[in-house]
């Protein structure tokens, strides 16, 4: 952007988005639509697994307690009150979608006998 003297000015994209809520940031990854039916995508994946993990990462889920522990040279993170099934299924859903995706980036993902592509 330019000022009134036609000199380049620094612009904060975060500030523009904050002041214009209809503008969103560009995706930082690849996306292939219609991999799943709308019910599976919206209710099961997005509504159950992705939202759960997003709430943990963002800190919205106050029931989850993360503690970093160091023992010698080994660093671990202890997570209390985690719904393991939802946590696991989030990552499995990513793996499954990578397997059925047609993008070249995911050609090496192959679930073998656990999934046959139609």
Short mmCIF file of C-alpha atoms in Angstrom, two decimals:
data_model
loop_
_atom_site.label_atom_id
_atom_site.label_comp_id
_atom_site.label_asym_id
_atom_site.label_seq_id
_atom_site.Cartn_x
_atom_site.Cartn_y
_atom_site.Cartn_z
CA UNK A 1 0.00 0.00 0.00
CA UNK A 2 1.02 3.57 -0.57
CA UNK A 3 0.65 6.73 1.51
CA UNK A 4 -0.49 10.13 0.17
CA UNK A 5 3.06 10.83 -1.07
CA UNK A 6 2.99 7.55 -2.99
CA UNK A 7 5.57 5.89 -0.75
CA UNK A 8 5.21 2.25 0.26
CA UNK A 9 3.88 1.77 3.77
CA UNK A 10 4.05 -1.34 5.90
CA UNK A 11 0.70 -3.05 6.37
CA UNK A 12 -0.22 -5.61 9.01
CA UNK A 13 -2.45 -8.29 7.53
CA UNK A 14 -3.60 -9.21 11.05
CA UNK A 15 -4.81 -5.63 11.57
CA UNK A 16 -6.66 -5.61 8.23
CA UNK A 17 -8.40 -8.89 9.05
CA UNK A 18 -9.28 -7.67 12.55
CA UNK A 19 -10.89 -4.51 11.14
CA UNK A 20 -12.61 -6.39 8.28
CA UNK A 21 -14.04 -9.63 9.70
CA UNK A 22 -15.31 -10.79 6.29
CA UNK A 23 -11.70 -11.18 5.12
CA UNK A 24 -9.98 -14.40 6.11
CA UNK A 25 -6.39 -15.57 5.94
CA UNK A 26 -5.37 -17.74 3.04
CA UNK A 27 -5.09 -21.44 3.72
CA UNK A 28 -1.60 -22.62 4.54
CA UNK A 29 -2.22 -26.17 3.30
CA UNK A 30 -3.81 -28.15 0.53
CA UNK A 31 -7.50 -28.98 0.46
CA UNK A 32 -9.46 -31.41 -1.67
CA UNK A 33 -13.20 -31.15 -1.23
CA UNK A 34 -15.79 -33.89 -1.48
CA UNK A 35 -13.59 -36.64 -0.05
CA UNK A 36 -16.33 -37.51 2.41
CA UNK A 37 -20.08 -37.09 2.41
CA UNK A 38 -21.28 -33.84 3.99
CA UNK A 39 -22.58 -35.61 7.13
CA UNK A 40 -19.24 -37.30 7.80
CA UNK A 41 -17.27 -34.15 7.07
CA UNK A 42 -19.36 -31.70 9.09
CA UNK A 43 -20.74 -33.78 11.94
CA UNK A 44 -18.11 -36.43 12.55
CA UNK A 45 -14.78 -35.02 11.42
CA UNK A 46 -15.10 -31.24 11.78
CA UNK A 47 -17.69 -31.22 14.53
CA UNK A 48 -16.18 -33.91 16.72
CA UNK A 49 -12.50 -34.49 16.10
CA UNK A 50 -11.16 -31.27 14.58
CA UNK A 51 -13.04 -29.01 16.98
CA UNK A 52 -11.87 -31.07 19.97
CA UNK A 53 -8.21 -30.80 18.97
CA UNK A 54 -8.52 -27.12 18.01
CA UNK A 55 -9.97 -26.37 21.46
CA UNK A 56 -7.03 -28.15 23.11
CA UNK A 57 -4.42 -26.33 21.03
CA UNK A 58 -6.06 -22.92 21.45
CA UNK A 59 -6.52 -23.38 25.20
CA UNK A 60 -10.33 -23.16 25.03
CA UNK A 61 -10.65 -26.61 26.59
CA UNK A 62 -9.76 -25.81 30.20
CA UNK A 63 -10.22 -29.45 31.32
CA UNK A 64 -7.05 -30.55 29.53
CA UNK A 65 -3.87 -30.07 31.53
CA UNK A 66 -0.50 -30.26 29.77
CA UNK A 67 2.68 -30.56 31.78
CA UNK A 68 6.18 -30.66 30.36
CA UNK A 69 8.48 -33.06 32.13
CA UNK A 70 12.25 -33.43 31.72
CA UNK A 71 14.12 -36.53 32.82
CA UNK A 72 17.77 -36.32 31.87
CA UNK A 73 17.84 -35.62 28.14
CA UNK A 74 14.28 -36.85 27.57
CA UNK A 75 11.51 -34.27 27.37
CA UNK A 76 7.90 -35.39 27.49
CA UNK A 77 4.50 -33.75 27.70
CA UNK A 78 1.98 -35.26 30.08
CA UNK A 79 -1.64 -34.63 29.12
CA UNK A 80 -4.34 -35.11 31.77
CA UNK A 81 -8.07 -35.50 31.04
CA UNK A 82 -7.54 -36.21 27.34
CA UNK A 83 -10.30 -38.02 25.48
CA UNK A 84 -7.92 -40.49 23.85
CA UNK A 85 -10.51 -41.89 21.43
CA UNK A 86 -11.30 -38.46 19.96
CA UNK A 87 -7.61 -37.51 19.92
CA UNK A 88 -6.64 -40.74 18.13
CA UNK A 89 -9.54 -40.54 15.68
CA UNK A 90 -8.54 -37.01 14.68
CA UNK A 91 -5.14 -38.24 13.51
CA UNK A 92 -6.62 -41.35 11.90
CA UNK A 93 -9.08 -39.14 9.98
CA UNK A 94 -6.15 -37.12 8.61
CA UNK A 95 -4.36 -40.31 7.58
CA UNK A 96 -7.51 -41.72 5.95
CA UNK A 97 -8.15 -38.53 3.98
CA UNK A 98 -4.51 -38.45 2.85
CA UNK A 99 -4.93 -42.03 1.60
CA UNK A 100 -8.02 -41.27 -0.49
CA UNK A 101 -6.83 -37.85 -1.68
CA UNK A 102 -5.75 -37.46 -5.30
CA UNK A 103 -3.01 -34.88 -4.66
CA UNK A 104 0.53 -35.88 -5.56
CA UNK A 105 1.81 -34.80 -2.13
CA UNK A 106 0.00 -37.78 -0.62
CA UNK A 107 0.89 -40.48 -3.17
CA UNK A 108 3.06 -42.31 -0.64
CA UNK A 109 0.23 -42.61 1.89
CA UNK A 110 -1.20 -46.09 1.57
CA UNK A 111 -3.23 -47.83 4.23
CA UNK A 112 -2.81 -51.12 2.41
CA UNK A 113 -5.19 -53.84 3.57
CA UNK A 114 -6.85 -51.43 6.04
CA UNK A 115 -8.45 -49.52 3.22
CA UNK A 116 -9.23 -50.32 -0.38
CA UNK A 117 -9.85 -47.37 -2.66
CA UNK A 118 -13.00 -47.49 -4.78
#
